[in-house]
Short mmCIF file of C-alpha atoms and ligand atoms in Angstrom, two decimals:
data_model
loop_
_atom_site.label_atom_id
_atom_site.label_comp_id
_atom_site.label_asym_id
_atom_site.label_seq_id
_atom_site.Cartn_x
_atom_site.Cartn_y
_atom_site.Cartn_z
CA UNK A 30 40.64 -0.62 -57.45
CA UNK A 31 42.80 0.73 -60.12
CA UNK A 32 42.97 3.56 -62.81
CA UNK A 33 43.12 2.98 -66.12
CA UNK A 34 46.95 3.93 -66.38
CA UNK A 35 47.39 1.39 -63.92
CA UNK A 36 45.35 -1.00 -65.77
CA UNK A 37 47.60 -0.78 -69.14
CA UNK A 38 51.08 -0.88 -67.22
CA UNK A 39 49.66 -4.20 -65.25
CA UNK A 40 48.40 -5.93 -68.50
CA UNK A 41 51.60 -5.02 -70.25
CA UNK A 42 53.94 -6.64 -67.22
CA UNK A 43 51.93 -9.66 -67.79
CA UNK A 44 49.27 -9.21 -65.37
CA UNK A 45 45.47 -10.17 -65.62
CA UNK A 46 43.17 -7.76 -64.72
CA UNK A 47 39.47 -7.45 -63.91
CA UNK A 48 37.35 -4.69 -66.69
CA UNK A 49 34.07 -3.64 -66.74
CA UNK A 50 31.93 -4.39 -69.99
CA UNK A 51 28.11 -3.38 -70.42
CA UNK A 52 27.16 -6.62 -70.14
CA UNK A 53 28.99 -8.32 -67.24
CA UNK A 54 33.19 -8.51 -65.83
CA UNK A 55 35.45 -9.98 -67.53
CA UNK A 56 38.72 -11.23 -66.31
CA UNK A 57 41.18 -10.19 -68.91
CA UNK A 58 44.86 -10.43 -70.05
CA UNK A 59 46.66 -9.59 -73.59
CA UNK A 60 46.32 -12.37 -75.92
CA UNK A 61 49.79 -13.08 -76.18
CA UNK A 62 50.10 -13.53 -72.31
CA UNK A 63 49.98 -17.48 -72.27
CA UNK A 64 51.07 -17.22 -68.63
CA UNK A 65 48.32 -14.76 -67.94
CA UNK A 66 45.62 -17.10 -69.76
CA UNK A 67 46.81 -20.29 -67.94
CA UNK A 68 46.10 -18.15 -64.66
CA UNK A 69 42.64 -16.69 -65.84
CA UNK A 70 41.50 -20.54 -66.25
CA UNK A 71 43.13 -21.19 -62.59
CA UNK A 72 41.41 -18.45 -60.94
CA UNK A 73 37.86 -18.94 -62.15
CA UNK A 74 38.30 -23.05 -61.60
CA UNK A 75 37.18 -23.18 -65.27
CA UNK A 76 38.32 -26.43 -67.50
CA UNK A 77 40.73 -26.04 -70.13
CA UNK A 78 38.21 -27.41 -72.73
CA UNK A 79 35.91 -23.83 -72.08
CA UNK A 80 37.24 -21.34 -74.45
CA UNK A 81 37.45 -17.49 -74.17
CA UNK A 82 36.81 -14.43 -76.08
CA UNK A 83 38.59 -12.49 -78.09
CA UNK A 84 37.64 -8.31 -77.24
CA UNK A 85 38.64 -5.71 -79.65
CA UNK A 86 39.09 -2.28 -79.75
CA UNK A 87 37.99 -1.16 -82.87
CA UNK A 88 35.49 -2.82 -85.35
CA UNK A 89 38.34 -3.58 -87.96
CA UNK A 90 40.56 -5.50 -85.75
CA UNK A 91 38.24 -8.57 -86.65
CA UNK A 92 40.62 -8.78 -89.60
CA UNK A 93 43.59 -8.90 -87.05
CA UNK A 94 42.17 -11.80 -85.47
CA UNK A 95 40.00 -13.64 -87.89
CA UNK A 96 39.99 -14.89 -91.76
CA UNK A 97 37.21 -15.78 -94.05
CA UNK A 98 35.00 -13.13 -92.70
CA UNK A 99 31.65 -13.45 -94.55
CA UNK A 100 29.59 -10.48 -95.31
CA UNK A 101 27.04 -11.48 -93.01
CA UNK A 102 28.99 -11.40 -90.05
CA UNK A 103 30.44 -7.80 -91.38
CA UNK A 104 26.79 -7.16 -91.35
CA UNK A 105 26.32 -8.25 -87.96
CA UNK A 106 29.71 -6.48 -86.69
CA UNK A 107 28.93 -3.27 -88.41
CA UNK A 108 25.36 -3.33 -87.25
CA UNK A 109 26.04 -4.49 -82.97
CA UNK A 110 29.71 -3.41 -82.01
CA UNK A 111 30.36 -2.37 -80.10
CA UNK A 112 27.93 -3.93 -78.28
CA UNK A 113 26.92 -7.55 -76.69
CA UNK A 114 26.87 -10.15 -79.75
CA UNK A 115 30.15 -12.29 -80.27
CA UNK A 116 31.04 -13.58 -83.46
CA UNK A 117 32.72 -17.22 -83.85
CA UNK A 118 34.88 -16.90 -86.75
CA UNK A 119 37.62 -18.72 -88.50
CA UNK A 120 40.51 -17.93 -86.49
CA UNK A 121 44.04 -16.89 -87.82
CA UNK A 122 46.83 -19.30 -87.43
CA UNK A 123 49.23 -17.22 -84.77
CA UNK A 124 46.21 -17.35 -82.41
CA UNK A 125 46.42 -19.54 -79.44
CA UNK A 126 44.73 -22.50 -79.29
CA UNK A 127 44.42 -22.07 -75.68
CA UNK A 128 42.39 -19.36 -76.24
CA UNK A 129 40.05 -21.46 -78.74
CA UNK A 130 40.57 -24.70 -76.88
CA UNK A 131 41.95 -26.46 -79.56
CA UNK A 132 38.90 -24.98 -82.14
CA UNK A 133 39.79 -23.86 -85.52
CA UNK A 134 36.90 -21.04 -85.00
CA UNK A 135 37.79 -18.25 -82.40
CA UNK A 136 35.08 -15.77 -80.45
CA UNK A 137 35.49 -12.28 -80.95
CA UNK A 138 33.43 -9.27 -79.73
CA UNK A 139 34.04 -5.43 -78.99
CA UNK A 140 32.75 -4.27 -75.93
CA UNK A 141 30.50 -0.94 -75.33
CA UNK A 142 31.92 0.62 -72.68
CA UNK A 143 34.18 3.56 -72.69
CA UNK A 144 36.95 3.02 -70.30
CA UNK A 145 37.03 -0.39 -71.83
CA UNK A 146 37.64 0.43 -75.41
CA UNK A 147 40.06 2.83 -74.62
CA UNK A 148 42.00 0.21 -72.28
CA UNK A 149 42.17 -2.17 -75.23
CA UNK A 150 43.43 0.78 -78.04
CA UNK A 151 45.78 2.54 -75.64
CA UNK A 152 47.14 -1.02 -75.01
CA UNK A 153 46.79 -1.49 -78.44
CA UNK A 154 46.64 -5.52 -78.16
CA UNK A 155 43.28 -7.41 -77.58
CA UNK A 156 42.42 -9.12 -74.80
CA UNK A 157 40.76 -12.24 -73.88
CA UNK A 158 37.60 -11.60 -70.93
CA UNK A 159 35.81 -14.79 -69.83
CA UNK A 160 33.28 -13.35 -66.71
CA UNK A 161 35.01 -12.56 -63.53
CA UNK A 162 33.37 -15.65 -61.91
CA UNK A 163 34.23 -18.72 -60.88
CA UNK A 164 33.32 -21.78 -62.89
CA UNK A 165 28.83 -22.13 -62.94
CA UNK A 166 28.61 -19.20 -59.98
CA UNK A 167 26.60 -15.76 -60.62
CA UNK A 168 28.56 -13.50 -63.20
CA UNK A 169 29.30 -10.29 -62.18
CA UNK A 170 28.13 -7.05 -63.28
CA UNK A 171 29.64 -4.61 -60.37
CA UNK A 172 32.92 -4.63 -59.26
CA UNK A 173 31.75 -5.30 -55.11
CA UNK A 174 30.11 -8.87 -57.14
CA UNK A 175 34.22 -9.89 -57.96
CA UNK A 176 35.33 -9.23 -54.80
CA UNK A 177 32.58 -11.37 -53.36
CA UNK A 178 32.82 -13.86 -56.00
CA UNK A 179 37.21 -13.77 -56.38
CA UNK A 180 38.38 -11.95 -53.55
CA UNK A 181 41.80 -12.30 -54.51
CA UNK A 182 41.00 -10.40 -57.56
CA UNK A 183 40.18 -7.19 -55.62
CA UNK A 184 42.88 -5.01 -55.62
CA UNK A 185 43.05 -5.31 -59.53
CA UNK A 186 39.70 -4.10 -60.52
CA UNK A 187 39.48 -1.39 -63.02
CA UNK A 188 35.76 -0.02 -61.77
CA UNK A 189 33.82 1.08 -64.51
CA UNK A 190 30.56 1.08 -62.28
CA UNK A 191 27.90 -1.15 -62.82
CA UNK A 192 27.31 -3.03 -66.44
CA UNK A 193 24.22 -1.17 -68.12
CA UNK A 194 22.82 -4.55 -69.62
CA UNK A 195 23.81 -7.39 -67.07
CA UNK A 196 23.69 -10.45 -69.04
CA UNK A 197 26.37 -11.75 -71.27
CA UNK A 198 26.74 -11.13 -75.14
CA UNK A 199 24.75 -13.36 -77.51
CA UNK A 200 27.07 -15.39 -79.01
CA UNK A 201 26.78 -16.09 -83.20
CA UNK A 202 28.53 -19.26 -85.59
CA UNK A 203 28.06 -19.54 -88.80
CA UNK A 204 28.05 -23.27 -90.35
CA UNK A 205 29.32 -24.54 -93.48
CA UNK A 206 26.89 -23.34 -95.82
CA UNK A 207 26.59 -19.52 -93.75
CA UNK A 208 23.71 -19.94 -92.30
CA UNK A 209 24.14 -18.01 -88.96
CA UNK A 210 23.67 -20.29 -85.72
CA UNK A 211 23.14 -19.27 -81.83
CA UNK A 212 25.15 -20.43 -79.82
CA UNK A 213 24.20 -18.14 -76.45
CA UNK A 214 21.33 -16.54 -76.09
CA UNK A 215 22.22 -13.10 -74.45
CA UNK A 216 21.72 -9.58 -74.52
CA UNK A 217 20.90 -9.19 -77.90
CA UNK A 218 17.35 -11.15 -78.81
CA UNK A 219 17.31 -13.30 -81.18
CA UNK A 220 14.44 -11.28 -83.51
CA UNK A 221 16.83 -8.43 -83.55
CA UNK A 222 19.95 -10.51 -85.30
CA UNK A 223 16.93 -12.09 -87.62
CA UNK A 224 15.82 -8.58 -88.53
CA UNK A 225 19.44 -7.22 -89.35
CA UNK A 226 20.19 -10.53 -91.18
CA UNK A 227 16.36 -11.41 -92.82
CA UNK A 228 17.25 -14.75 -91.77
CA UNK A 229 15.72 -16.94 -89.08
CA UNK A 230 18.95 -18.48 -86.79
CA UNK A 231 19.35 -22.01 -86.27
CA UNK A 232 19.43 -22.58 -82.89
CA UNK A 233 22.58 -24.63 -82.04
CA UNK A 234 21.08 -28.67 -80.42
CA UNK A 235 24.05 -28.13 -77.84
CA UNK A 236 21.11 -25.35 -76.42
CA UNK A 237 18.47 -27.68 -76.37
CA UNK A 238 19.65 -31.12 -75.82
CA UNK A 239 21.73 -32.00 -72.93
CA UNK A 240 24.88 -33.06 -74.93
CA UNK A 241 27.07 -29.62 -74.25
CA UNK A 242 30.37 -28.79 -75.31
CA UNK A 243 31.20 -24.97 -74.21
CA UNK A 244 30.58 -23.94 -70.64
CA UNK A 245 27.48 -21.52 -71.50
CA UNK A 246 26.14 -24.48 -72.74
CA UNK A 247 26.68 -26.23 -69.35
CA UNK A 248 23.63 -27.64 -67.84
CA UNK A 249 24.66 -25.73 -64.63
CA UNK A 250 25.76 -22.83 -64.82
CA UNK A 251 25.16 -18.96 -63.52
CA UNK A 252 23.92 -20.58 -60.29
CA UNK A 253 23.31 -19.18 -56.52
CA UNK A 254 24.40 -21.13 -53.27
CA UNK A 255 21.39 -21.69 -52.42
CA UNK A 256 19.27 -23.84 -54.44
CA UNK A 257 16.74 -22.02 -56.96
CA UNK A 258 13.35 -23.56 -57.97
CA UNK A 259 11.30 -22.52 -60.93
CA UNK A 260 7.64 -21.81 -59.38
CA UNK A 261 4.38 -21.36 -61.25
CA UNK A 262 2.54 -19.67 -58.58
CA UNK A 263 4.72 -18.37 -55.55
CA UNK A 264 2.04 -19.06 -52.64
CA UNK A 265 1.95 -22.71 -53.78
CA UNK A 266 5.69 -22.75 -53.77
CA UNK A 267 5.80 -21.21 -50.21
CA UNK A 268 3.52 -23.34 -48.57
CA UNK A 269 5.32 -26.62 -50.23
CA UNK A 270 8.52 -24.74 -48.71
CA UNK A 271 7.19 -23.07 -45.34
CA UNK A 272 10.21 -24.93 -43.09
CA UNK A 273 12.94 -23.10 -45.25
CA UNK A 274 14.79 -19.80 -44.98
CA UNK A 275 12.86 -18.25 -48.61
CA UNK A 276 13.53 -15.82 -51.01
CA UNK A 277 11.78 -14.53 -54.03
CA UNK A 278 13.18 -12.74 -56.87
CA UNK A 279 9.87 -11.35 -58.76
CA UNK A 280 9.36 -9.82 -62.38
CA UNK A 281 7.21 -6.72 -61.18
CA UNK A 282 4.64 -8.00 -57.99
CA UNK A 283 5.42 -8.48 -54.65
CA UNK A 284 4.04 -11.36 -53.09
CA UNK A 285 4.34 -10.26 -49.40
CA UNK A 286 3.78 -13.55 -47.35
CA UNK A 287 5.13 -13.32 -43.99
CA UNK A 288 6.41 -16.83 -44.20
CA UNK A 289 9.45 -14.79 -46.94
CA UNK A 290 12.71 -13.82 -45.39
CA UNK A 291 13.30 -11.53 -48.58
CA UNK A 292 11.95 -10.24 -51.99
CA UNK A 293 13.74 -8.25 -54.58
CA UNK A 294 11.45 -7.15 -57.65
CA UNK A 295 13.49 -6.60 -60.80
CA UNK A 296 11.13 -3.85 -62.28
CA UNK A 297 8.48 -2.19 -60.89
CA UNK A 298 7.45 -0.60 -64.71
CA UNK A 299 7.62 -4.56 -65.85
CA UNK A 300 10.29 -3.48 -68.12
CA UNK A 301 12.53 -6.46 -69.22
CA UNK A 302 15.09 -4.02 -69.92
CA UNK A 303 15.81 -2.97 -66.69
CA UNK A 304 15.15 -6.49 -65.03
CA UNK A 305 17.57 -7.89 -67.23
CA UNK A 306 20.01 -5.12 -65.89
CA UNK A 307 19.20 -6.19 -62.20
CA UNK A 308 19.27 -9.64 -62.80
CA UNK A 309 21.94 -11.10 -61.31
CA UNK A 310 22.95 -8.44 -58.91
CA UNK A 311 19.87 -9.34 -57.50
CA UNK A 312 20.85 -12.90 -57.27
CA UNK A 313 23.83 -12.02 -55.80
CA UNK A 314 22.07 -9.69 -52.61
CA UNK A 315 19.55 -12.91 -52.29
CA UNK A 316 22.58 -15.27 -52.33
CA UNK A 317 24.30 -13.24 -49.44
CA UNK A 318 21.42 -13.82 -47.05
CA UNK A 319 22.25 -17.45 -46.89
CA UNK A 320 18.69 -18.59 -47.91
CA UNK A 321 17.89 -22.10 -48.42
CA UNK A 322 15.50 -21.54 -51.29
CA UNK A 323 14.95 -18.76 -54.12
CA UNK A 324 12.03 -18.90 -55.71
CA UNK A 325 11.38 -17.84 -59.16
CA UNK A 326 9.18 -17.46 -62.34
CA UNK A 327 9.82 -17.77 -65.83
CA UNK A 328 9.54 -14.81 -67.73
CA UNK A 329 7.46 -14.29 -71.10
CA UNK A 330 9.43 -16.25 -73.73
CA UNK A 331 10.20 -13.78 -75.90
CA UNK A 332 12.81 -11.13 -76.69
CA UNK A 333 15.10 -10.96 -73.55
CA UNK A 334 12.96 -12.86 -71.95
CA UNK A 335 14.04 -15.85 -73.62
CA UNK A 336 17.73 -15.33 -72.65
CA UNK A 337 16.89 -14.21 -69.17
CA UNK A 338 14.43 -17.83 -68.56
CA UNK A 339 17.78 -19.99 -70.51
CA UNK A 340 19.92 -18.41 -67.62
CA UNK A 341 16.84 -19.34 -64.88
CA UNK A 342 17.00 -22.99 -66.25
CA UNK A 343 20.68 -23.24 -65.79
CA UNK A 344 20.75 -21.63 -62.80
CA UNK A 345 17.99 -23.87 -61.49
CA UNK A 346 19.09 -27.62 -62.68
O1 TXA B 416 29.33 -10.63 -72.48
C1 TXA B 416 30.25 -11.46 -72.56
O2 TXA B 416 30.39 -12.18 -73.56
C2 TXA B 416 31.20 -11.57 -71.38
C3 TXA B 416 31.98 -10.26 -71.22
C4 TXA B 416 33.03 -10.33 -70.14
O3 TXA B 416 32.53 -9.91 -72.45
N1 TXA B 416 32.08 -12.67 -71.52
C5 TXA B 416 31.69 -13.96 -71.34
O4 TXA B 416 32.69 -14.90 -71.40
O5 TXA B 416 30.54 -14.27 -71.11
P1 TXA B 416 32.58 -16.38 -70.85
O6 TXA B 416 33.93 -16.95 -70.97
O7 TXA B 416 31.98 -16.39 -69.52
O8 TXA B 416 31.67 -17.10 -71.90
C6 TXA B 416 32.22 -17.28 -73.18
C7 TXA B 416 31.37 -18.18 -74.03
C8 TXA B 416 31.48 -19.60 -73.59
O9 TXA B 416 30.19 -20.02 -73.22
C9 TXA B 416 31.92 -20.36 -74.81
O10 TXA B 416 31.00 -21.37 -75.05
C10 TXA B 416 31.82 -19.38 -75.95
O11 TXA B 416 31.86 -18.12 -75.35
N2 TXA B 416 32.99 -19.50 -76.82
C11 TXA B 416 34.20 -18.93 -76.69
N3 TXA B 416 35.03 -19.27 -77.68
C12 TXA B 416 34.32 -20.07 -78.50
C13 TXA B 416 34.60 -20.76 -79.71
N4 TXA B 416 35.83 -20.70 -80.27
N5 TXA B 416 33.63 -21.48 -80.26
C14 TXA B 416 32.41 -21.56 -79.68
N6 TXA B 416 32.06 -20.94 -78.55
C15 TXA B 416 33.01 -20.21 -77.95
MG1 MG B 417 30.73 -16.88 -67.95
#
């Protein structure tokens, strides 16, 4: 653990660093710290070709970072950040391509979370902040989940206590005519970026056919250990299952068969909200019992429940 002073002076000496963000870790550096990016990609076993985002500190440093900036994403920026939605923008020249894997277009969001956005302006540099996970595993939204999931990383956490939304930032292109695309679904539903914009999205075909190009758009991806199946009805699933070591992770009901090593319910009040918050720290406690199976349902496809059953599906295939 570190404090935030400590946090600066190590991304200033070149350092990378672990932050907290509302919606999950991020393992960060400066964006001028090639040395510090080439290590970032290292330590989470990501590929080269996965590009990382951009996190500023205050809503005008888009202009620092980006040119061409249509009024709809100004829209979008003055109406979500801070907050989880990241903008793919036309990216200015001095900008790595290591950072944008070799893309012309460069993701940028600013975080909501205090300790956070005062790291980035006291530093006064952005920083890049893929999750603090390795490559397809759970992402992390308390700092005990990066020491599980990079123990290596632990003794340059900057704790900001666990992330208030727990699922990434929705990620938003825009194509050639400026018609906004999504590219992520996250924390941010899609009907709220429609209502702000009065514009239905397209939704990107790297989301729904397999052809992928950017690692949230991996086919696996945010997965357990052990292996999680999709169930329509849980009973059925446990008696098809009844030799393995089970666990469930359920909306709101318990299903209390005696045949279940362990169930975690992500809201008792069925409020997608909060599940969303305690969904993959609850992945994460099921994960550490070693089970052979987690079972799961879809959730209502709508709202957050859309990005919650896209991060089910990858976690599942
Ligand atoms: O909530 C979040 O966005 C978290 C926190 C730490 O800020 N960050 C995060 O980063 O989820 P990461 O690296 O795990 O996922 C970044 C996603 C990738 O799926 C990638 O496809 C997309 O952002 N991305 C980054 N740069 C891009 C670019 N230039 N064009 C298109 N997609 C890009
Ligand atoms: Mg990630």
């Amino acid at each position: 653990m570190i404090t935030l002073k400590e946090a600066i002076l190590k991304l200033k000496s070149g350092n990378i660093i672990v932050i907290p963000t509302e919606t999950v870790y991020g393992l960060a550096s400066s964006i001028f710290n090639i040395p510090g990016i080439k290590k970032i990609f290292e330590l989470k076993e990501r590929p080269l070709s996965n590009p990382l985002i951009i996190h500023i500190g205050k809503i005008n440093d888009l202009n620092k970072i980006a040119k061409n900036i249509s009024y709809k994403a100004w829209k979008l920026a003055y109406n979500f950040f801070p907050g989880p939605l990241t903008l793919v923008l036309e990216k200015k020249n001095y900008i790595s391509n290591l950072i944008t894997a070799g893309s012309n277009k460069v993701a940028i969001r600013m975080p909501n979370h205090q300790l956070t956005l005062k790291l980035i302006n006291k530093l006064g540099l952005p920083i890049v902040a893929p999750s603090a996970n390795l490559f397809t595993y759970l992402s992390p939204t308390n700092a005990e989940h990066v020491r599980y999931s990079i123990p290596i990383l632990s003794n340059s956490i900057l704790d900001g206590g666990a992330c208030n939304l727990g699922i990434e930032s929705t990620i938003i292109e825009f194509n050639k005519n400026n018609k906004p695309i999504l590219l992520r679904y996250g924390a941010i539903s899609v009907e709220n970026i429609e209502f702000i914009l009065q514009e239905k999205l397209l939704i990107d075909n790297r989301l729904t056919k397999k052809k992928t190009l950017y690692p949230g758009m991996f086919k696996k991806h945010y997965a357990p250990k052990s292996k999680l199946i999709i169930c329509e009805n849980f009973h059925k699933c446990i008696k098809l299952n009844h030799k393995k070591k089970i666990g469930i992770l359920s909306f709101n009901e318990m299903t209390k068969s005696p045949l279940i090593k362990e169930e975690i319910l992500l809201s008792k009040s069925k409020n997608i909200k909060e599940a969303t918050k305690n969904f993959f720290s609850s992945l994460y406690k099921l994960d550490s019992l070693n089970l052979d199976i987690i079972l799961v349902k879809k959730f209502d496809n709508h709202g957050l429940g859309v990005s919650l059953n896209d991060r089910l599906l990858k976690a599942s295939s």
